[in-house]
Short mmCIF file of C-alpha atoms in Angstrom, two decimals:
data_model
loop_
_atom_site.label_atom_id
_atom_site.label_comp_id
_atom_site.label_asym_id
_atom_site.label_seq_id
_atom_site.Cartn_x
_atom_site.Cartn_y
_atom_site.Cartn_z
CA MET A 1 53.17 -6.47 39.27
CA ARG A 2 52.95 -9.12 36.59
CA ILE A 3 51.88 -12.27 38.43
CA GLY A 4 51.85 -15.65 36.78
CA ILE A 5 49.44 -18.46 38.28
CA ILE A 6 50.23 -21.89 37.31
CA GLY A 7 47.07 -23.86 37.78
CA ALA A 8 43.93 -22.01 37.92
CA GLY A 9 41.84 -24.34 39.93
CA ALA A 10 40.17 -23.84 43.41
CA LEU A 11 43.03 -21.94 45.02
CA GLY A 12 44.69 -20.67 41.67
CA GLY A 13 41.42 -19.24 40.68
CA THR A 14 40.77 -17.69 44.00
CA PHE A 15 44.23 -15.96 44.01
CA ALA A 16 43.85 -14.94 40.32
CA ALA A 17 40.62 -13.22 40.96
CA LEU A 18 41.79 -11.61 44.10
CA LEU A 19 45.11 -10.36 42.88
CA GLU A 20 43.50 -9.00 39.55
CA ARG A 21 40.94 -7.15 41.70
CA ALA A 22 43.73 -5.70 43.70
CA GLY A 23 45.11 -4.16 40.60
CA HIS A 24 47.81 -6.63 39.56
CA ASP A 25 48.29 -7.86 36.13
CA VAL A 26 47.64 -11.68 36.22
CA GLU A 27 48.17 -14.49 33.79
CA VAL A 28 47.04 -18.07 34.51
CA THR A 29 47.68 -21.45 33.04
CA ALA A 30 45.06 -24.05 32.74
CA ARG A 31 43.97 -27.11 30.73
CA GLY A 32 40.96 -28.74 28.98
CA ALA A 33 37.70 -27.36 29.94
CA GLY A 34 39.05 -25.07 32.67
CA LEU A 35 41.13 -23.32 30.10
CA ALA A 36 38.28 -22.98 27.71
CA ALA A 37 36.09 -21.71 30.23
CA ILE A 38 38.52 -18.98 31.30
CA ARG A 39 39.28 -17.85 27.79
CA GLU A 40 35.60 -17.38 26.94
CA GLY A 41 34.18 -16.25 30.32
CA GLY A 42 36.93 -15.36 32.75
CA ILE A 43 37.05 -16.53 36.29
CA ARG A 44 33.89 -15.98 38.59
CA LEU A 45 34.62 -15.84 42.32
CA SER A 46 31.89 -15.90 44.92
CA GLY A 47 31.57 -16.69 48.65
CA GLY A 48 33.74 -15.52 51.58
CA TYR A 49 35.77 -12.84 49.66
CA GLY A 50 32.85 -11.39 47.85
CA GLU A 51 31.99 -11.43 44.14
CA ALA A 52 34.59 -10.78 41.47
CA HIS A 53 34.63 -11.49 37.80
CA VAL A 54 38.08 -11.19 36.20
CA HIS A 55 39.49 -11.84 32.64
CA PRO A 56 43.23 -12.71 33.12
CA ALA A 57 45.30 -13.93 30.13
CA ALA A 58 45.19 -17.69 30.05
CA GLY A 59 47.00 -20.56 28.30
CA GLU A 60 48.52 -23.85 28.80
CA ARG A 61 51.86 -22.15 29.44
CA LEU A 62 52.59 -18.83 30.55
CA GLY A 63 53.19 -16.26 27.55
CA THR A 64 54.92 -13.48 29.55
CA ARG A 65 57.66 -13.42 31.89
CA PRO A 66 56.19 -12.47 35.17
CA ASP A 67 57.69 -10.71 38.40
CA LEU A 68 56.16 -13.36 40.62
CA VAL A 69 54.82 -16.82 40.12
CA LEU A 70 52.23 -18.77 42.24
CA VAL A 71 52.39 -22.56 41.55
CA CYS A 72 48.93 -23.85 42.46
CA THR A 73 48.66 -27.06 40.88
CA LYS A 74 47.96 -30.49 42.45
CA ALA A 75 51.19 -31.88 43.94
CA GLN A 76 51.38 -34.63 41.48
CA ASP A 77 51.30 -32.18 38.53
CA ALA A 78 53.73 -29.59 39.88
CA ALA A 79 56.99 -31.12 38.24
CA ALA A 80 55.61 -31.32 34.75
CA ALA A 81 54.14 -27.86 35.06
CA LEU A 82 57.27 -26.16 36.33
CA VAL A 83 59.41 -27.99 33.51
CA ALA A 84 56.82 -26.80 30.87
CA ASN A 85 57.18 -23.20 32.16
CA GLY A 86 60.95 -23.35 33.13
CA ALA A 87 62.48 -21.18 30.19
CA MET A 88 59.99 -18.50 31.08
CA ILE A 89 60.18 -18.42 34.73
CA ASP A 90 63.73 -19.73 35.96
CA GLY A 91 64.97 -16.81 37.98
CA VAL A 92 61.70 -15.56 38.98
CA PRO A 93 60.66 -15.66 42.73
CA ILE A 94 58.33 -18.80 43.07
CA VAL A 95 55.76 -19.17 45.66
CA VAL A 96 54.37 -22.84 45.76
CA VAL A 97 50.84 -22.97 47.16
CA GLN A 98 50.56 -26.69 47.74
CA ASN A 99 49.59 -29.52 50.04
CA GLY A 100 52.12 -31.93 51.15
CA LEU A 101 55.77 -31.94 52.20
CA ASP A 102 57.66 -31.72 48.96
CA GLY A 103 56.43 -28.78 46.76
CA VAL A 104 59.30 -26.19 47.40
CA ALA A 105 61.99 -29.03 47.11
CA THR A 106 60.46 -29.82 43.57
CA ALA A 107 60.41 -26.14 42.50
CA GLU A 108 64.08 -25.81 43.60
CA ARG A 109 65.24 -28.81 41.66
CA VAL A 110 63.49 -27.73 38.55
CA LEU A 111 64.21 -24.07 38.83
CA PRO A 112 67.79 -23.68 40.38
CA ARG A 113 68.02 -19.87 39.61
CA SER A 114 64.77 -19.04 41.48
CA SER A 115 64.22 -18.04 44.96
CA CYS A 116 61.52 -20.62 45.99
CA LEU A 117 58.99 -20.07 48.93
CA GLY A 118 56.22 -22.18 50.07
CA MET A 119 52.73 -20.83 51.08
CA LEU A 120 50.11 -22.92 53.20
CA SER A 121 46.55 -21.87 52.50
CA ILE A 122 43.77 -22.68 54.77
CA ILE A 123 41.28 -21.21 52.32
CA ALA A 124 38.44 -23.69 51.50
CA ALA A 125 37.11 -23.29 47.93
CA ASN A 126 34.79 -25.54 45.75
CA TYR A 127 35.65 -25.60 42.14
CA THR A 128 33.24 -28.09 40.62
CA GLU A 129 32.54 -25.93 37.49
CA PRO A 130 35.16 -24.64 34.93
CA GLY A 131 35.97 -21.01 35.72
CA SER A 132 33.84 -20.77 38.69
CA VAL A 133 35.19 -21.00 42.37
CA ARG A 134 33.21 -20.55 45.44
CA VAL A 135 35.15 -19.74 48.71
CA THR A 136 33.31 -21.56 51.70
CA THR A 137 35.94 -20.67 54.27
CA THR A 138 38.17 -17.55 54.41
CA ALA A 139 41.42 -17.78 56.44
CA ALA A 140 44.92 -16.52 56.52
CA SER A 141 47.73 -18.20 54.40
CA TYR A 142 51.33 -18.69 55.76
CA LEU A 143 54.42 -17.90 53.66
CA GLY A 144 57.96 -18.94 54.56
CA ARG A 145 61.20 -20.91 53.57
CA PRO A 146 61.60 -24.82 54.42
CA THR A 147 65.07 -23.72 55.27
CA PRO A 148 65.22 -20.12 56.71
CA ARG A 149 68.08 -17.65 55.77
CA GLY A 150 69.78 -16.02 58.66
CA GLY A 151 67.86 -16.10 62.00
CA ALA A 152 64.65 -17.53 63.31
CA ASP A 153 62.49 -14.60 61.88
CA PRO A 154 61.11 -14.68 58.21
CA ASP A 155 63.72 -12.91 55.87
CA GLU A 156 62.99 -9.62 53.98
CA GLU A 157 61.98 -11.20 50.77
CA VAL A 158 59.53 -13.34 52.64
CA ARG A 159 58.13 -10.34 54.47
CA ARG A 160 57.93 -8.29 51.18
CA ILE A 161 56.03 -10.96 49.08
CA ALA A 162 53.77 -11.76 52.15
CA ALA A 163 52.87 -7.96 52.09
CA LEU A 164 52.34 -7.91 48.25
CA LEU A 165 49.94 -10.95 48.63
CA SER A 166 48.11 -9.50 51.45
CA GLU A 167 46.79 -6.89 49.15
CA ALA A 168 44.46 -9.69 47.82
CA ALA A 169 44.01 -11.91 50.99
CA PRO A 170 45.70 -12.17 54.33
CA VAL A 171 49.16 -13.63 54.10
CA VAL A 172 51.50 -14.20 57.22
CA ALA A 173 55.16 -14.38 57.04
CA ILE A 174 56.45 -17.09 59.21
CA ALA A 175 59.51 -19.00 60.45
CA ASN A 176 59.64 -22.69 60.80
CA PHE A 177 57.84 -23.20 57.62
CA ARG A 178 58.76 -26.91 57.71
CA GLY A 179 56.84 -27.40 60.96
CA ALA A 180 54.07 -25.48 59.48
CA GLN A 181 53.70 -27.88 56.68
CA TRP A 182 53.50 -30.76 59.05
CA THR A 183 50.66 -28.75 60.99
CA LYS A 184 48.87 -28.24 57.58
CA LEU A 185 49.45 -32.08 56.81
CA VAL A 186 47.42 -32.76 60.08
CA VAL A 187 44.64 -30.46 58.90
CA ASN A 188 44.63 -32.30 55.57
CA MET A 189 43.54 -35.41 57.17
CA LEU A 190 40.19 -34.02 56.92
CA ASN A 191 40.21 -34.74 53.16
CA ALA A 192 40.36 -38.69 52.63
CA VAL A 193 37.21 -39.99 54.55
CA PRO A 194 34.87 -37.34 52.79
CA ALA A 195 36.37 -38.29 49.54
CA ILE A 196 35.79 -41.99 50.25
CA VAL A 197 32.02 -41.73 51.28
CA GLY A 198 31.20 -38.98 49.16
CA ARG A 199 30.00 -36.49 51.79
CA SER A 200 31.08 -33.08 52.93
CA VAL A 201 33.74 -32.59 55.47
CA GLN A 202 31.10 -31.04 57.99
CA ASP A 203 28.81 -34.12 57.31
CA VAL A 204 31.71 -36.74 57.94
CA VAL A 205 32.82 -34.95 61.13
CA ASP A 206 29.33 -34.81 62.49
CA ASP A 207 29.27 -38.65 62.11
CA ARG A 208 30.87 -39.83 65.45
CA ARG A 209 31.91 -43.06 63.79
CA LEU A 210 33.69 -41.55 60.79
CA ARG A 211 34.99 -38.69 63.06
CA ARG A 212 37.00 -41.16 65.04
CA ILE A 213 38.63 -42.37 61.87
CA VAL A 214 39.65 -38.77 61.10
CA ALA A 215 40.85 -38.23 64.30
CA ALA A 216 42.91 -41.49 64.22
CA SER A 217 44.57 -40.46 60.89
CA MET A 218 45.40 -36.97 62.51
CA ARG A 219 46.76 -38.72 65.87
CA GLU A 220 48.88 -41.05 63.66
CA THR A 221 50.25 -38.03 61.58
CA VAL A 222 51.30 -36.10 64.64
CA ARG A 223 52.91 -39.20 66.15
CA VAL A 224 54.99 -39.76 63.02
CA GLY A 225 55.92 -36.20 62.91
CA VAL A 226 57.17 -36.33 66.44
CA ALA A 227 59.26 -39.51 65.54
CA ARG A 228 60.65 -37.65 62.74
CA GLY A 229 61.90 -34.76 65.10
CA ILE A 230 59.42 -32.30 63.72
CA ARG A 231 58.57 -29.21 65.79
CA PHE A 232 55.16 -28.23 64.59
CA GLY A 233 54.56 -24.73 63.40
CA SER A 234 51.67 -22.63 64.67
CA LEU A 235 48.75 -22.59 62.23
CA GLN A 236 45.03 -21.75 62.84
CA GLY A 237 45.23 -22.17 66.51
CA LEU A 238 47.40 -25.42 66.27
CA GLY A 239 50.91 -25.51 67.48
CA ASP A 240 53.47 -27.97 68.71
CA ARG A 241 52.36 -28.04 72.21
CA ARG A 242 48.74 -28.55 71.41
CA LEU A 243 49.32 -31.30 68.89
CA ARG A 244 51.76 -33.16 71.08
CA GLY A 245 49.15 -33.15 73.77
CA PHE A 246 46.55 -34.17 71.12
CA ALA A 247 48.68 -37.25 70.33
CA ARG A 248 48.79 -38.48 73.78
CA LEU A 249 44.97 -38.48 74.10
CA PRO A 250 42.60 -41.59 73.88
CA LEU A 251 40.68 -41.32 70.47
CA GLY A 252 37.51 -40.63 72.41
CA LEU A 253 38.99 -37.42 73.74
CA GLY A 254 41.02 -36.74 70.71
CA GLN A 255 37.91 -36.30 68.46
CA VAL A 256 37.65 -32.61 69.66
CA LEU A 257 40.42 -31.80 67.26
CA PRO A 258 38.58 -32.39 63.95
CA TRP A 259 35.52 -31.12 65.68
CA SER A 260 37.08 -27.75 66.41
CA MET A 261 38.15 -27.60 62.74
CA ARG A 262 34.57 -28.40 61.69
CA LEU A 263 33.30 -25.46 63.71
CA ARG A 264 35.58 -22.96 61.80
CA MET A 265 34.12 -24.02 58.42
CA GLY A 266 30.38 -22.97 59.03
CA ASP A 267 27.59 -24.55 57.30
CA VAL A 268 28.46 -23.95 53.51
CA PRO A 269 29.32 -27.94 52.52
CA ASN A 270 33.10 -28.14 52.20
CA LEU A 271 33.73 -31.01 49.81
CA GLY A 272 37.53 -30.89 50.30
CA SER A 273 40.03 -30.97 47.65
CA THR A 274 40.38 -34.74 47.35
CA GLN A 275 36.83 -35.22 46.81
CA GLN A 276 36.58 -32.51 44.29
CA SER A 277 39.33 -34.30 42.33
CA VAL A 278 37.29 -37.35 42.41
CA ARG A 279 34.12 -35.79 41.12
CA ARG A 280 36.08 -34.23 38.25
CA GLY A 281 37.64 -37.66 37.31
CA GLN A 282 41.05 -36.53 38.10
CA PRO A 283 43.87 -38.08 39.97
CA THR A 284 43.80 -37.00 43.80
CA GLU A 285 46.72 -35.78 46.00
CA VAL A 286 46.12 -38.63 48.55
CA ASP A 287 49.60 -40.03 47.89
CA PHE A 288 51.06 -36.61 48.88
CA LEU A 289 48.89 -36.39 52.03
CA ASN A 290 47.97 -39.53 53.76
CA GLY A 291 50.59 -41.24 51.53
CA ALA A 292 53.32 -38.78 52.78
CA VAL A 293 52.45 -39.98 56.44
CA VAL A 294 52.98 -43.60 55.26
CA ARG A 295 56.20 -42.67 53.57
CA GLU A 296 57.74 -40.60 56.59
CA ALA A 297 56.64 -43.37 59.03
CA ASP A 298 58.49 -45.79 57.12
CA ALA A 299 61.55 -43.54 57.11
CA ALA A 300 61.45 -43.48 60.93
CA GLY A 301 61.23 -47.39 60.93
CA LEU A 302 57.50 -47.07 61.75
CA ASP A 303 54.17 -48.29 60.35
CA ALA A 304 51.13 -45.85 59.80
CA PRO A 305 48.21 -48.45 59.30
CA VAL A 306 45.29 -46.00 59.40
CA ASN A 307 46.67 -43.70 56.68
CA ARG A 308 47.92 -46.56 54.62
CA ALA A 309 44.43 -48.04 54.77
CA LEU A 310 42.81 -44.64 53.59
CA VAL A 311 45.20 -44.21 50.91
CA GLU A 312 44.14 -47.77 49.45
CA LEU A 313 40.33 -46.73 49.86
CA VAL A 314 40.84 -43.38 47.78
CA HIS A 315 42.65 -45.27 45.15
CA GLU A 316 39.74 -47.74 45.07
CA VAL A 317 37.27 -44.92 44.48
CA GLU A 318 39.46 -43.40 41.95
CA ARG A 319 39.51 -46.48 40.19
CA THR A 320 35.90 -47.33 40.15
CA GLY A 321 34.51 -43.64 40.26
CA ALA A 322 32.00 -44.87 43.01
CA HIS A 323 32.02 -43.83 46.52
CA LEU A 324 32.03 -46.39 49.36
CA PRO A 325 29.55 -46.86 52.31
CA ALA A 326 30.63 -45.86 55.71
CA GLU A 327 30.57 -49.36 56.84
CA ARG A 328 33.48 -50.41 54.29
CA VAL A 329 35.72 -47.55 55.73
CA LEU A 330 34.97 -48.53 59.32
CA ALA A 331 35.73 -52.21 58.64
CA ALA A 332 38.97 -51.40 56.86
CA VAL A 333 40.29 -49.30 59.63
CA GLU A 334 38.68 -50.90 62.77
CA GLY A 335 41.45 -52.40 64.95
CA LEU A 336 44.24 -50.19 63.24
CA GLU A 337 43.94 -47.25 65.58
CA GLY A 338 46.69 -47.00 68.07
CA ARG A 339 48.97 -49.50 66.28
CA LEU A 340 51.67 -47.14 65.02
CA GLY A 341 54.79 -48.94 66.02
CA ARG A 342 58.23 -50.39 64.81
CA ARG A 343 58.06 -52.29 61.57
CA GLU A 344 58.86 -55.93 62.03
#
């Protein structure tokens, strides 16, 4: 198939390399140094999925109408990227591979003739050098629709595209995609604190003081989801029953959740996508991760003080370009854990 990938960063570059290695005709979009590196030397993939060196067609926009599109930009860049490629891809099936809660709705708004699906990827990959991606953790990805067609099971198109993408890396067709988005949002709470302090995810979770903050942001996310009527989807051993039980635990016991996620990562340092953006001097997705929790809490008439504080700290790091000491994070969040409640 002709597959277009909009955004050839960590995940986009990973899927581009794996899909081309599987025999598909891949074209990617990129900008700046990333585009120059791909045009000159292709995409080099290393790590969990083995070595691959591919040379896809590359440009700021797609030059050929594809059979399938993967949107792998950062959440804040998705609308502009879709508009820029709209004339070429409207009517083509779209798979939005993105963090946060709004990616598929954005694609549906910009591309009204396209069938738009969402994919949640748990793959961890470092993209700190243009044109080079290192996969630090392999994992299945999860494909579905925020609003299922027909019954509770994934429809035929979801199953077909999942099977196609599985030729490159495992993709599971799921129902309750909206609930799975919220479960992934809980997982993404691993991002903010490492970006603030400039340490790997593993190093942060190994620090019991910082692990408590990560657990607090996760617990707050689950409690907001419950208030919003979410039934959490099953993802990487997490599901509705386990997350609701976690939300009732005191933080001392709740720290087992980020710890269990850390064990899945192994020992190759995982920087997290938010920190990678900081290191490249680019805007982060924090407003679509921790910021999404704050907005959803507000919609429920609640406050989410831990995630609100973390959003502010990440933005400070973005503005200054300097990471903050752990003590600064602890001081900003201390006393906020467990204060989720009705706004005055």
